[in-house]
Amino acid sequence: MSQNIANSFRKTSVANLGLGLMTGGVLLSLVSIFLASKPLSFGIWYQAEPVVGAIRVTSGIAGIGIFLFALAHRPARGMLVHPFVVVPTLLAIWSILASVFHDIPVQSWHGSVEIGEGVLWYANMAILIAASLLLLRFHRIRRMLLGLAVVSTVVVALSSWMYTHGMANPVAPYFFADYIAFLGFGSGAIVFMLWRVALPLRLAGAILLAAGVIIASSNNAAIGTMVLVMPAAMLAYRFLPVNSGIKPYLAVAAIMLVPLTITLLVTIFDLTELAMGDSAWIGLANSVRSRHYLTQVVWDAMSLSPQSWLVGLGWGSYSDQLAIHMPVEWVALVDDPISRGEMASEEWWDAVHRVDFHSHNFVLESILGAGIPGMLLSIMVFAILPLGSRRKYAALAFALGTAYVTVYATWFLFIGAMPLVALALASMARPFARLRRVPGKIPLIVIGFFGVASLLAGIESIYFSNYAYSFAPPMTTALAPVPGKEDCPVAYVDRGRNGDHLSFRLRTLSNAFQASTLKGEVPDREKVSYMRGIICAAEQRLRQPSGIKLQISAVTTRSDMAFLETTGEARGLVDEYLRGWEQRVDALLARAPKRTDFVAPLLSYYFARQDQARLTRLSNRLFEANPKDPIALWFTGLALLNQEGSGEAGLGRMRRSLELGVERLMPVDPQVKADLTGTEVKLFKPEFRESVLYIDTASGMARFNIDIADTSAARDQGFKWRTSMEDQDGMLLVYESADRHKISMENVFVALDMLFLSVDGRVTEIVRNAKPRSINIIQPEQKSVAILQLKAGTSERLGIQVGAAVRMDARKR
């Protein structure tokens, strides 16, 4: 007897411990959303990373609690086979199996860093639903969950509304308020199902709370769903003249069809023309148009891989697919919009400039993540509501499920709202005690496994977010690998992720490096060391399977640094880094052959350095791959200009490039465009006055053939777009009065010596070897009335010094 008492006590202790862990885990998950508030946040994507880590930890705690409680209290295992728990669990398991076939399997566990939807996401949803099913049987805990859900929802909605209306609010957890609409639907259901008051009062409370939150979100899709779709769904379910036993199954089928129909309509219809107009529907049309483009990216990605229809390409891979399959033929990739008119223009697509990480449609996202089986299971998470809910509230369950899939097909569910959605589903569920069969240990083992995995993953996520954000290893050694040693003094390990964090850090640090250099500052040794370290880490990571964003960062960082004027250690770092530029471009083109816009800076670099061989070889390669590619046409045209007898052919290709929209992919000098499209084409050499000029040198008078630019237009043109010059050529910029005249090398493709001349015809200052394409401003210390531009190295070769006399022969050469 004493043994039985001891066993009973031990079981009670284990059950109480499990109950405490479940309660703490679910309660903390409901307030995890506030970690998206900027003052409390950490990591690179502060709106998501802290929340993702917190929900994994809290769900892990709740999962371990379920395991302990159900281990000691056998009847509690019945909730583990509740349909609301089984469907997301199956989706998590299927996603694990599908991830084996993906390039970066672990990415499917984590999902994208901005939202975290993936294996752990659905495992967390299953855990939170299961824990809520258990906890709602305890009256005191139920009241705690109801109160906390309502309070957190109201605070989030109010603070987000204040933030979007320009009011200071440090706890606003969203950049876009649209996503709190999911909180509105869920909190309304929770109030209606859990508030133990008279029906009219709880109905009014549920409607007021849901409507207030949804209106505060300003999400038009959610508002329309609340006003039109939910009432229509409830009426249809209530008055549909079919047998009551069939109704739930018809409701499941109807919910399944809703997001599939929305996806089909968005795929078919492109509202570009309506979006270009001035009607009141322009905002809605532009939103639908944007989603049409997002949808097209998914179909393009899936069409290239037959097996992806079964297993997908991996959760969190949408941003990579957007970068690869972006339709560059009609999307502007340069210049952010500055006005509403430009935002509505045909060539501007907001997803491009935001680099969207989600397709804004959970049907597409789940197909991309885990194939068609994953898509069907993701819809079933909400479609199962009419079957698994209390029969008395089946009409409400049908309306709620329809509302969720409708809005979810146009917006993504933010991770911070997922715990409240899980609680809402649990509040609608039939009590698990009514399940006739108590399952065996397999469901218990599964939930325990996911609980431990989620807890460990959450702790690792929080650590990694801080580590990845602050990672900047000092490094003074060369980038070349050392046999048997790490390439970097501090190894960068992202534990199976796809390199997105490192991509962000590389761009952030290189932008700072570039900005300080353009200000004329000389990067100190520490800054160069940090830059070298992050570059080395990126190059090391690129030897493994990586997301395309890291590849893009490795290319664009080189593009940024190629035209910087640097000296000393910084110059050595840049030169060493640029050696692998074309190799990285080749690797990028292998994955994204349409993204030739990333090749344009390298071709411009070859053009500026007068590297005709490389310019011709690389541009011809692009042209052979696609003769209609604007980038290929432009640069093969430039290459042809320097080939005898091919000038007109080159100009023809450049004109064709303009017709095909090269300006959407790279900036084009307005004067060059005018020259190419005008009636009289000029080969980058306007009608300057010609003369002969003599300068005193160390070995006597030196003679130069010069063009005189003595008008504003001529001075502005100068040497722009010339690709070569002879040793005895020069350009004389003559001003109306003496001053400290500024000049830059932007759009100048040959290196120059600048000789500033006084009114009495003497050299007052010399700037040697001004770099091509540099945007640095060159300004003399003393006033001058003219600037003589010679081929770089001429002043040093001839020994021209400050004070040298300059004389001009008025005769034309």
Short mmCIF file of N, CA and C in Angstrom, two decimals, residues 166 176 192 288 306 473 657 742:
data_model
loop_
_atom_site.label_atom_id
_atom_site.label_comp_id
_atom_site.label_asym_id
_atom_site.label_seq_id
_atom_site.Cartn_x
_atom_site.Cartn_y
_atom_site.Cartn_z
N GLY A 166 2.27 58.13 -36.51
CA GLY A 166 3.31 59.10 -36.20
C GLY A 166 3.44 59.47 -34.74
N PHE A 176 5.11 47.07 -40.04
CA PHE A 176 3.83 47.12 -40.74
C PHE A 176 2.75 46.62 -39.78
N PHE A 192 -14.91 34.94 -27.18
CA PHE A 192 -16.22 34.31 -27.32
C PHE A 192 -16.26 32.92 -26.69
N VAL A 288 -2.46 43.77 -55.67
CA VAL A 288 -2.71 42.52 -56.39
C VAL A 288 -1.64 42.30 -57.44
N PRO A 306 11.56 19.25 -61.23
CA PRO A 306 10.37 18.38 -61.12
C PRO A 306 10.16 17.82 -59.72
N PRO A 473 35.58 39.80 -36.99
CA PRO A 473 36.87 39.36 -36.47
C PRO A 473 38.02 40.22 -36.96
N SER A 657 20.09 48.49 -76.82
CA SER A 657 20.11 48.31 -75.37
C SER A 657 19.19 49.31 -74.68
N LYS A 742 35.72 73.11 -58.70
CA LYS A 742 35.67 71.69 -58.35
C LYS A 742 35.52 70.85 -59.61
#
